[in-house]
mmCIF file of N, CA and C in Angstrom:
data_model
loop_
_atom_site.group_PDB
_atom_site.id
_atom_site.type_symbol
_atom_site.label_atom_id
_atom_site.label_comp_id
_atom_site.label_asym_id
_atom_site.label_seq_id
_atom_site.Cartn_x
_atom_site.Cartn_y
_atom_site.Cartn_z
ATOM 1 N N VAL C 19 -12.355 -17.673 -2.543
ATOM 2 C CA VAL C 19 -10.936 -17.639 -2.189
ATOM 3 C C VAL C 19 -10.750 -16.742 -0.970
ATOM 4 N N GLN C 20 -10.015 -17.231 -0.005
ATOM 5 C CA GLN C 20 -9.686 -16.427 1.174
ATOM 6 C C GLN C 20 -8.204 -16.091 1.153
ATOM 7 N N LEU C 21 -7.894 -14.857 1.519
ATOM 8 C CA LEU C 21 -6.515 -14.379 1.533
ATOM 9 C C LEU C 21 -6.099 -14.062 2.959
ATOM 10 N N GLN C 22 -4.898 -14.462 3.312
ATOM 11 C CA GLN C 22 -4.370 -14.226 4.653
ATOM 12 C C GLN C 22 -3.039 -13.495 4.520
ATOM 13 N N ALA C 23 -3.032 -12.227 4.930
ATOM 14 C CA ALA C 23 -1.797 -11.440 4.892
ATOM 15 C C ALA C 23 -1.067 -11.558 6.220
ATOM 16 N N SER C 24 0.254 -11.616 6.168
ATOM 17 C CA SER C 24 1.059 -11.705 7.381
ATOM 18 C C SER C 24 2.432 -11.083 7.127
ATOM 19 N N GLY C 25 3.185 -10.933 8.209
ATOM 20 C CA GLY C 25 4.548 -10.438 8.087
ATOM 21 C C GLY C 25 4.756 -8.998 8.512
ATOM 22 N N GLY C 26 3.686 -8.318 8.864
ATOM 23 C CA GLY C 26 3.825 -6.947 9.318
ATOM 24 C C GLY C 26 4.492 -6.870 10.674
ATOM 25 N N GLY C 27 4.807 -5.644 11.077
ATOM 26 C CA GLY C 27 5.427 -5.459 12.371
ATOM 27 C C GLY C 27 5.981 -4.058 12.514
ATOM 28 N N LEU C 28 6.786 -3.890 13.558
ATOM 29 C CA LEU C 28 7.425 -2.612 13.847
ATOM 30 C C LEU C 28 8.896 -2.695 13.440
ATOM 31 N N VAL C 29 9.340 -1.720 12.670
ATOM 32 C CA VAL C 29 10.721 -1.717 12.188
ATOM 33 C C VAL C 29 11.227 -0.288 12.170
ATOM 34 N N GLN C 30 12.517 -0.125 12.326
ATOM 35 C CA GLN C 30 13.109 1.201 12.256
ATOM 36 C C GLN C 30 13.272 1.634 10.804
ATOM 37 N N ALA C 31 13.307 2.920 10.600
ATOM 38 C CA ALA C 31 13.534 3.455 9.261
ATOM 39 C C ALA C 31 14.828 2.877 8.685
ATOM 40 N N GLY C 32 14.765 2.502 7.426
ATOM 41 C CA GLY C 32 15.900 1.869 6.773
ATOM 42 C C GLY C 32 15.873 0.355 6.828
ATOM 43 N N GLY C 33 14.992 -0.173 7.644
ATOM 44 C CA GLY C 33 14.895 -1.615 7.800
ATOM 45 C C GLY C 33 14.071 -2.282 6.712
ATOM 46 N N SER C 34 13.865 -3.584 6.879
ATOM 47 C CA SER C 34 13.158 -4.385 5.875
ATOM 48 C C SER C 34 12.105 -5.273 6.531
ATOM 49 N N LEU C 35 11.083 -5.570 5.752
ATOM 50 C CA LEU C 35 10.070 -6.544 6.128
ATOM 51 C C LEU C 35 9.655 -7.295 4.874
ATOM 52 N N ARG C 36 9.191 -8.522 5.060
ATOM 53 C CA ARG C 36 8.610 -9.255 3.948
ATOM 54 C C ARG C 36 7.197 -9.665 4.309
ATOM 55 N N LEU C 37 6.244 -9.185 3.535
ATOM 56 C CA LEU C 37 4.848 -9.557 3.727
ATOM 57 C C LEU C 37 4.522 -10.772 2.864
ATOM 58 N N SER C 38 3.630 -11.597 3.381
ATOM 59 C CA SER C 38 3.153 -12.758 2.640
ATOM 60 C C SER C 38 1.635 -12.701 2.524
ATOM 61 N N CYS C 39 1.140 -13.190 1.418
ATOM 62 C CA CYS C 39 -0.303 -13.284 1.196
ATOM 63 C C CYS C 39 -0.585 -14.719 0.764
ATOM 64 N N ALA C 40 -1.146 -15.501 1.673
ATOM 65 C CA ALA C 40 -1.446 -16.900 1.396
ATOM 66 C C ALA C 40 -2.913 -17.046 1.023
ATOM 67 N N ALA C 41 -3.159 -17.748 -0.078
ATOM 68 C CA ALA C 41 -4.528 -17.923 -0.553
ATOM 69 C C ALA C 41 -5.007 -19.345 -0.289
ATOM 70 N N SER C 42 -6.311 -19.461 -0.109
ATOM 71 C CA SER C 42 -6.897 -20.777 0.172
ATOM 72 C C SER C 42 -7.000 -21.627 -1.090
ATOM 73 N N GLY C 43 -6.826 -20.984 -2.247
ATOM 74 C CA GLY C 43 -6.866 -21.686 -3.506
ATOM 75 C C GLY C 43 -6.045 -20.945 -4.541
ATOM 76 N N SER C 44 -6.135 -21.372 -5.750
ATOM 77 C CA SER C 44 -5.385 -20.711 -6.820
ATOM 78 C C SER C 44 -5.880 -19.282 -7.001
ATOM 79 N N ILE C 45 -4.943 -18.403 -7.140
ATOM 80 C CA ILE C 45 -5.293 -17.003 -7.371
ATOM 81 C C ILE C 45 -4.596 -16.510 -8.626
ATOM 82 N N TYR C 46 -5.158 -15.536 -9.241
ATOM 83 C CA TYR C 46 -4.629 -15.016 -10.483
ATOM 84 C C TYR C 46 -3.823 -13.746 -10.225
ATOM 85 N N ALA C 47 -4.112 -12.686 -10.904
ATOM 86 C CA ALA C 47 -3.354 -11.461 -10.661
ATOM 87 C C ALA C 47 -3.591 -10.984 -9.229
ATOM 88 N N THR C 48 -2.543 -10.505 -8.606
ATOM 89 C CA THR C 48 -2.596 -10.140 -7.193
ATOM 90 C C THR C 48 -1.941 -8.785 -6.975
ATOM 91 N N GLY C 49 -2.461 -8.071 -6.010
ATOM 92 C CA GLY C 49 -1.897 -6.763 -5.706
ATOM 93 C C GLY C 49 -1.782 -6.523 -4.220
ATOM 94 N N TRP C 50 -0.978 -5.560 -3.864
ATOM 95 C CA TRP C 50 -0.863 -5.062 -2.493
ATOM 96 C C TRP C 50 -1.307 -3.607 -2.473
ATOM 97 N N PHE C 51 -2.080 -3.286 -1.473
ATOM 98 C CA PHE C 51 -2.546 -1.924 -1.250
ATOM 99 C C PHE C 51 -2.271 -1.573 0.208
ATOM 100 N N ARG C 52 -2.310 -0.300 0.519
ATOM 101 C CA ARG C 52 -2.102 0.102 1.909
ATOM 102 C C ARG C 52 -3.003 1.270 2.251
ATOM 103 N N GLN C 53 -3.274 1.370 3.536
ATOM 104 C CA GLN C 53 -4.136 2.445 4.018
ATOM 105 C C GLN C 53 -3.615 2.965 5.336
ATOM 106 N N ALA C 54 -3.260 4.233 5.346
ATOM 107 C CA ALA C 54 -2.825 4.905 6.566
ATOM 108 C C ALA C 54 -4.031 5.613 7.176
ATOM 109 N N PRO C 55 -4.011 5.875 8.482
ATOM 110 C CA PRO C 55 -5.146 6.538 9.138
ATOM 111 C C PRO C 55 -5.505 7.852 8.465
ATOM 112 N N GLY C 56 -6.775 8.011 8.146
ATOM 113 C CA GLY C 56 -7.248 9.233 7.518
ATOM 114 C C GLY C 56 -7.047 9.303 6.026
ATOM 115 N N ASN C 57 -6.422 8.272 5.471
ATOM 116 C CA ASN C 57 -6.161 8.267 4.027
ATOM 117 C C ASN C 57 -6.985 7.193 3.323
ATOM 118 N N GLU C 58 -7.116 7.348 2.033
ATOM 119 C CA GLU C 58 -7.756 6.314 1.245
ATOM 120 C C GLU C 58 -6.783 5.155 1.028
ATOM 121 N N ARG C 59 -7.360 4.009 0.719
ATOM 122 C CA ARG C 59 -6.529 2.854 0.405
ATOM 123 C C ARG C 59 -5.839 3.111 -0.938
ATOM 124 N N GLU C 60 -4.527 2.926 -0.962
ATOM 125 C CA GLU C 60 -3.778 3.239 -2.177
ATOM 126 C C GLU C 60 -3.012 2.031 -2.696
ATOM 127 N N PHE C 61 -2.782 2.052 -3.985
ATOM 128 C CA PHE C 61 -2.059 0.991 -4.647
ATOM 129 C C PHE C 61 -0.587 1.006 -4.252
ATOM 130 N N VAL C 62 -0.021 -0.196 -4.082
ATOM 131 C CA VAL C 62 1.401 -0.329 -3.782
ATOM 132 C C VAL C 62 2.124 -1.101 -4.889
ATOM 133 N N ALA C 63 1.653 -2.307 -5.171
ATOM 134 C CA ALA C 63 2.319 -3.151 -6.168
ATOM 135 C C ALA C 63 1.332 -4.196 -6.663
ATOM 136 N N ALA C 64 1.582 -4.696 -7.880
ATOM 137 C CA ALA C 64 0.729 -5.735 -8.448
ATOM 138 C C ALA C 64 1.563 -6.644 -9.321
ATOM 139 N N ILE C 65 1.085 -7.884 -9.468
ATOM 140 C CA ILE C 65 1.808 -8.872 -10.252
ATOM 141 C C ILE C 65 0.805 -9.722 -11.027
ATOM 142 N N SER C 66 1.150 -10.037 -12.268
ATOM 143 C CA SER C 66 0.297 -10.867 -13.096
ATOM 144 C C SER C 66 0.377 -12.320 -12.633
ATOM 145 N N TRP C 67 -0.482 -13.155 -13.205
ATOM 146 C CA TRP C 67 -0.567 -14.552 -12.761
ATOM 147 C C TRP C 67 0.761 -15.289 -12.913
ATOM 148 N N ARG C 68 1.408 -15.098 -14.035
ATOM 149 C CA ARG C 68 2.672 -15.804 -14.261
ATOM 150 C C ARG C 68 3.863 -15.050 -13.688
ATOM 151 N N GLY C 69 3.609 -13.839 -13.229
ATOM 152 C CA GLY C 69 4.690 -13.070 -12.633
ATOM 153 C C GLY C 69 5.515 -12.279 -13.629
ATOM 154 N N GLY C 70 5.122 -12.314 -14.887
ATOM 155 C CA GLY C 70 5.917 -11.634 -15.901
ATOM 156 C C GLY C 70 5.727 -10.136 -15.945
ATOM 157 N N THR C 71 4.626 -9.677 -15.367
ATOM 158 C CA THR C 71 4.338 -8.241 -15.366
ATOM 159 C C THR C 71 4.148 -7.775 -13.931
ATOM 160 N N THR C 72 4.841 -6.715 -13.577
ATOM 161 C CA THR C 72 4.685 -6.113 -12.256
ATOM 162 C C THR C 72 4.512 -4.611 -12.396
ATOM 163 N N TYR C 73 3.776 -4.049 -11.454
ATOM 164 C CA TYR C 73 3.578 -2.605 -11.379
ATOM 165 C C TYR C 73 3.885 -2.145 -9.965
ATOM 166 N N TYR C 74 4.389 -0.937 -9.849
ATOM 167 C CA TYR C 74 4.693 -0.365 -8.538
ATOM 168 C C TYR C 74 4.241 1.085 -8.490
ATOM 169 N N ALA C 75 3.808 1.490 -7.322
ATOM 170 C CA ALA C 75 3.574 2.908 -7.092
ATOM 171 C C ALA C 75 4.915 3.632 -7.119
ATOM 172 N N ASP C 76 4.909 4.854 -7.581
ATOM 173 C CA ASP C 76 6.161 5.616 -7.665
ATOM 174 C C ASP C 76 6.838 5.734 -6.300
ATOM 175 N N SER C 77 6.045 5.805 -5.258
ATOM 176 C CA SER C 77 6.588 6.009 -3.916
ATOM 177 C C SER C 77 7.381 4.810 -3.397
ATOM 178 N N VAL C 78 7.186 3.631 -4.000
ATOM 179 C CA VAL C 78 7.879 2.439 -3.508
ATOM 180 C C VAL C 78 8.821 1.847 -4.545
ATOM 181 N N LYS C 79 8.800 2.390 -5.734
ATOM 182 C CA LYS C 79 9.620 1.837 -6.818
ATOM 183 C C LYS C 79 11.095 1.867 -6.419
ATOM 184 N N GLY C 80 11.772 0.749 -6.645
ATOM 185 C CA GLY C 80 13.172 0.644 -6.286
ATOM 186 C C GLY C 80 13.418 0.173 -4.861
ATOM 187 N N ARG C 81 12.371 0.170 -4.043
ATOM 188 C CA ARG C 81 12.509 -0.258 -2.641
ATOM 189 C C ARG C 81 11.714 -1.541 -2.367
ATOM 190 N N PHE C 82 10.571 -1.682 -3.010
ATOM 191 C CA PHE C 82 9.701 -2.837 -2.789
ATOM 192 C C PHE C 82 9.766 -3.769 -3.995
ATOM 193 N N THR C 83 9.616 -5.059 -3.737
ATOM 194 C CA THR C 83 9.579 -6.048 -4.801
ATOM 195 C C THR C 83 8.440 -7.024 -4.549
ATOM 196 N N ILE C 84 7.575 -7.185 -5.537
ATOM 197 C CA ILE C 84 6.486 -8.153 -5.438
ATOM 198 C C ILE C 84 6.891 -9.405 -6.199
ATOM 199 N N SER C 85 6.543 -10.564 -5.640
ATOM 200 C CA SER C 85 6.852 -11.828 -6.282
ATOM 201 C C SER C 85 5.790 -12.842 -5.892
ATOM 202 N N ARG C 86 5.844 -14.018 -6.516
ATOM 203 C CA ARG C 86 4.830 -15.016 -6.205
ATOM 204 C C ARG C 86 5.374 -16.425 -6.381
ATOM 205 N N ASP C 87 4.755 -17.343 -5.661
ATOM 206 C CA ASP C 87 5.043 -18.768 -5.785
ATOM 207 C C ASP C 87 3.698 -19.457 -5.985
ATOM 208 N N ASN C 88 3.354 -19.743 -7.214
ATOM 209 C CA ASN C 88 2.035 -20.302 -7.504
ATOM 210 C C ASN C 88 1.865 -21.714 -6.948
ATOM 211 N N ALA C 89 2.952 -22.414 -6.780
ATOM 212 C CA ALA C 89 2.864 -23.755 -6.191
ATOM 213 C C ALA C 89 2.385 -23.687 -4.742
ATOM 214 N N LYS C 90 2.654 -22.563 -4.093
ATOM 215 C CA LYS C 90 2.243 -22.360 -2.701
ATOM 216 C C LYS C 90 1.048 -21.416 -2.586
ATOM 217 N N ASN C 91 0.513 -20.967 -3.714
ATOM 218 C CA ASN C 91 -0.601 -19.998 -3.697
ATOM 219 C C ASN C 91 -0.272 -18.798 -2.807
ATOM 220 N N THR C 92 0.937 -18.311 -2.921
ATOM 221 C CA THR C 92 1.408 -17.233 -2.046
ATOM 222 C C THR C 92 2.075 -16.127 -2.854
ATOM 223 N N VAL C 93 1.785 -14.907 -2.468
ATOM 224 C CA VAL C 93 2.413 -13.719 -3.063
ATOM 225 C C VAL C 93 3.163 -12.987 -1.961
ATOM 226 N N TYR C 94 4.300 -12.429 -2.304
ATOM 227 C CA TYR C 94 5.158 -11.768 -1.325
ATOM 228 C C TYR C 94 5.364 -10.295 -1.691
ATOM 229 N N LEU C 95 5.654 -9.518 -0.671
ATOM 230 C CA LEU C 95 6.059 -8.132 -0.888
ATOM 231 C C LEU C 95 7.291 -7.894 -0.024
ATOM 232 N N GLN C 96 8.447 -7.845 -0.662
ATOM 233 C CA GLN C 96 9.692 -7.536 0.030
ATOM 234 C C GLN C 96 9.832 -6.025 0.090
ATOM 235 N N MET C 97 9.938 -5.506 1.306
ATOM 236 C CA MET C 97 10.011 -4.066 1.510
ATOM 237 C C MET C 97 11.349 -3.719 2.137
ATOM 238 N N ASN C 98 12.156 -2.988 1.409
ATOM 239 C CA ASN C 98 13.470 -2.556 1.885
ATOM 240 C C ASN C 98 13.516 -1.035 2.034
ATOM 241 N N SER C 99 14.506 -0.566 2.731
ATOM 242 C CA SER C 99 14.698 0.877 2.933
ATOM 243 C C SER C 99 13.398 1.546 3.374
ATOM 244 N N LEU C 100 12.769 0.963 4.350
ATOM 245 C CA LEU C 100 11.470 1.463 4.797
ATOM 246 C C LEU C 100 11.578 2.858 5.387
ATOM 247 N N LYS C 101 10.510 3.634 5.164
ATOM 248 C CA LYS C 101 10.431 5.007 5.632
ATOM 249 C C LYS C 101 9.214 5.151 6.548
ATOM 250 N N PRO C 102 9.226 6.126 7.430
ATOM 251 C CA PRO C 102 8.051 6.335 8.288
ATOM 252 C C PRO C 102 6.759 6.503 7.491
ATOM 253 N N GLU C 103 6.835 7.092 6.324
ATOM 254 C CA GLU C 103 5.638 7.286 5.495
ATOM 255 C C GLU C 103 5.098 5.991 4.891
ATOM 256 N N ASP C 104 5.823 4.894 5.071
ATOM 257 C CA ASP C 104 5.312 3.586 4.641
ATOM 258 C C ASP C 104 4.390 2.977 5.695
ATOM 259 N N THR C 105 4.291 3.603 6.847
ATOM 260 C CA THR C 105 3.430 3.104 7.909
ATOM 261 C C THR C 105 1.976 3.071 7.464
ATOM 262 N N ALA C 106 1.365 1.889 7.562
ATOM 263 C CA ALA C 106 -0.016 1.708 7.115
ATOM 264 C C ALA C 106 -0.430 0.266 7.392
ATOM 265 N N VAL C 107 -1.702 0.006 7.195
ATOM 266 C CA VAL C 107 -2.176 -1.374 7.133
ATOM 267 C C VAL C 107 -2.055 -1.808 5.671
ATOM 268 N N TYR C 108 -1.413 -2.925 5.461
ATOM 269 C CA TYR C 108 -1.191 -3.439 4.113
ATOM 270 C C TYR C 108 -2.171 -4.579 3.836
ATOM 271 N N TYR C 109 -2.820 -4.484 2.684
ATOM 272 C CA TYR C 109 -3.802 -5.470 2.276
ATOM 273 C C TYR C 109 -3.360 -6.136 0.981
ATOM 274 N N CYS C 110 -3.568 -7.448 0.906
ATOM 275 C CA CYS C 110 -3.384 -8.102 -0.385
ATOM 276 C C CYS C 110 -4.760 -8.334 -1.002
ATOM 277 N N ALA C 111 -4.772 -8.372 -2.317
ATOM 278 C CA ALA C 111 -6.022 -8.532 -3.049
ATOM 279 C C ALA C 111 -5.755 -9.352 -4.303
ATOM 280 N N ALA C 112 -6.775 -10.087 -4.740
ATOM 281 C CA ALA C 112 -6.654 -10.904 -5.935
ATOM 282 C C ALA C 112 -7.845 -10.636 -6.850
ATOM 283 N N ARG C 113 -7.619 -10.794 -8.119
ATOM 284 C CA ARG C 113 -8.707 -10.569 -9.072
ATOM 285 C C ARG C 113 -8.885 -11.778 -9.982
ATOM 286 N N LYS C 114 -10.059 -11.876 -10.579
ATOM 287 C CA LYS C 114 -10.392 -12.993 -11.456
ATOM 288 C C LYS C 114 -9.879 -12.719 -12.868
ATOM 289 N N SER C 115 -8.621 -12.482 -12.949
ATOM 290 C CA SER C 115 -7.992 -12.176 -14.225
ATOM 291 C C SER C 115 -6.523 -12.517 -14.121
ATOM 292 N N LEU C 116 -5.917 -12.817 -15.260
ATOM 293 C CA LEU C 116 -4.483 -13.105 -15.267
ATOM 294 C C LEU C 116 -3.662 -11.822 -15.299
ATOM 295 N N VAL C 117 -4.332 -10.705 -15.574
ATOM 296 C CA VAL C 117 -3.654 -9.440 -15.841
ATOM 297 C C VAL C 117 -3.603 -8.588 -14.577
ATOM 298 N N ALA C 118 -2.434 -8.078 -14.277
ATOM 299 C CA ALA C 118 -2.272 -7.217 -13.107
ATOM 300 C C ALA C 118 -2.968 -5.878 -13.322
ATOM 301 N N SER C 119 -3.382 -5.275 -12.231
ATOM 302 C CA SER C 119 -4.053 -3.979 -12.297
ATOM 303 C C SER C 119 -3.639 -3.119 -11.107
ATOM 304 N N THR C 120 -3.609 -1.814 -11.331
ATOM 305 C CA THR C 120 -3.323 -0.867 -10.250
ATOM 306 C C THR C 120 -4.606 -0.311 -9.636
ATOM 307 N N ASP C 121 -5.744 -0.685 -10.174
ATOM 308 C CA ASP C 121 -7.040 -0.150 -9.764
ATOM 309 C C ASP C 121 -7.675 -1.048 -8.709
ATOM 310 N N ARG C 122 -7.841 -0.534 -7.510
ATOM 311 C CA ARG C 122 -8.385 -1.367 -6.432
ATOM 312 C C ARG C 122 -9.802 -1.829 -6.736
ATOM 313 N N GLY C 123 -10.533 -1.092 -7.567
ATOM 314 C CA GLY C 123 -11.893 -1.477 -7.924
ATOM 315 C C GLY C 123 -11.965 -2.722 -8.789
ATOM 316 N N GLU C 124 -10.845 -3.156 -9.315
ATOM 317 C CA GLU C 124 -10.827 -4.323 -10.191
ATOM 318 C C GLU C 124 -10.458 -5.601 -9.458
ATOM 319 N N TYR C 125 -10.329 -5.521 -8.147
ATOM 320 C CA TYR C 125 -9.977 -6.695 -7.362
ATOM 321 C C TYR C 125 -11.212 -7.292 -6.697
ATOM 322 N N ASP C 126 -11.266 -8.624 -6.698
ATOM 323 C CA ASP C 126 -12.456 -9.336 -6.241
ATOM 324 C C ASP C 126 -12.339 -9.888 -4.823
ATOM 325 N N TYR C 127 -11.148 -10.153 -4.397
ATOM 326 C CA TYR C 127 -10.941 -10.761 -3.080
ATOM 327 C C TYR C 127 -9.917 -9.933 -2.306
ATOM 328 N N TRP C 128 -10.182 -9.770 -0.998
ATOM 329 C CA TRP C 128 -9.311 -8.974 -0.146
ATOM 330 C C TRP C 128 -8.968 -9.743 1.123
ATOM 331 N N GLY C 129 -7.718 -9.607 1.560
ATOM 332 C CA GLY C 129 -7.306 -10.151 2.833
ATOM 333 C C GLY C 129 -7.638 -9.186 3.953
ATOM 334 N N GLN C 130 -7.313 -9.564 5.169
ATOM 335 C CA GLN C 130 -7.706 -8.792 6.343
ATOM 336 C C GLN C 130 -6.744 -7.673 6.684
ATOM 337 N N GLY C 131 -5.577 -7.629 6.112
ATOM 338 C CA GLY C 131 -4.624 -6.562 6.385
ATOM 339 C C GLY C 131 -3.606 -6.930 7.447
ATOM 340 N N THR C 132 -2.429 -6.371 7.322
ATOM 341 C CA THR C 132 -1.374 -6.547 8.316
ATOM 342 C C THR C 132 -0.715 -5.191 8.551
ATOM 343 N N GLN C 133 -0.489 -4.865 9.817
ATOM 344 C CA GLN C 133 0.020 -3.539 10.177
ATOM 345 C C GLN C 133 1.531 -3.469 9.989
ATOM 346 N N VAL C 134 1.967 -2.426 9.319
ATOM 347 C CA VAL C 134 3.391 -2.115 9.188
ATOM 348 C C VAL C 134 3.621 -0.749 9.817
ATOM 349 N N THR C 135 4.527 -0.698 10.774
ATOM 350 C CA THR C 135 4.856 0.557 11.441
ATOM 351 C C THR C 135 6.355 0.784 11.332
ATOM 352 N N VAL C 136 6.730 1.938 10.780
ATOM 353 C CA VAL C 136 8.132 2.280 10.609
ATOM 354 C C VAL C 136 8.447 3.469 11.500
ATOM 355 N N SER C 137 9.358 3.275 12.431
ATOM 356 C CA SER C 137 9.718 4.352 13.354
ATOM 357 C C SER C 137 10.910 5.135 12.816
ATOM 358 N N SER C 138 10.942 6.399 13.162
ATOM 359 C CA SER C 138 12.023 7.259 12.656
ATOM 360 C C SER C 138 13.190 7.290 13.612
#
């Protein structure tokens, strides 16, 4: 399975972006992670295969929403009220399980990343 992340860009603080993760085939539980320069890759959000279970990092809870359209093999990350500290490369990942996970080590497939830059 190949994952293609898109939708990143430059936005002012308080603005919004929607990231998309398109898969070459059916994918199961999916997550978004991000990595800022000098930092480790960190968990952002995850969603189960049917979409009934979602997890969010505390830093994005209430601002970001993860969703999916299985008919299109696509997962989305709606990001609102963006802050400069959200600046990072965002990666989508999928795992061979129906169950969502916050642990990056449990993901089997990774996309190439999309840059999100939030200016103050």
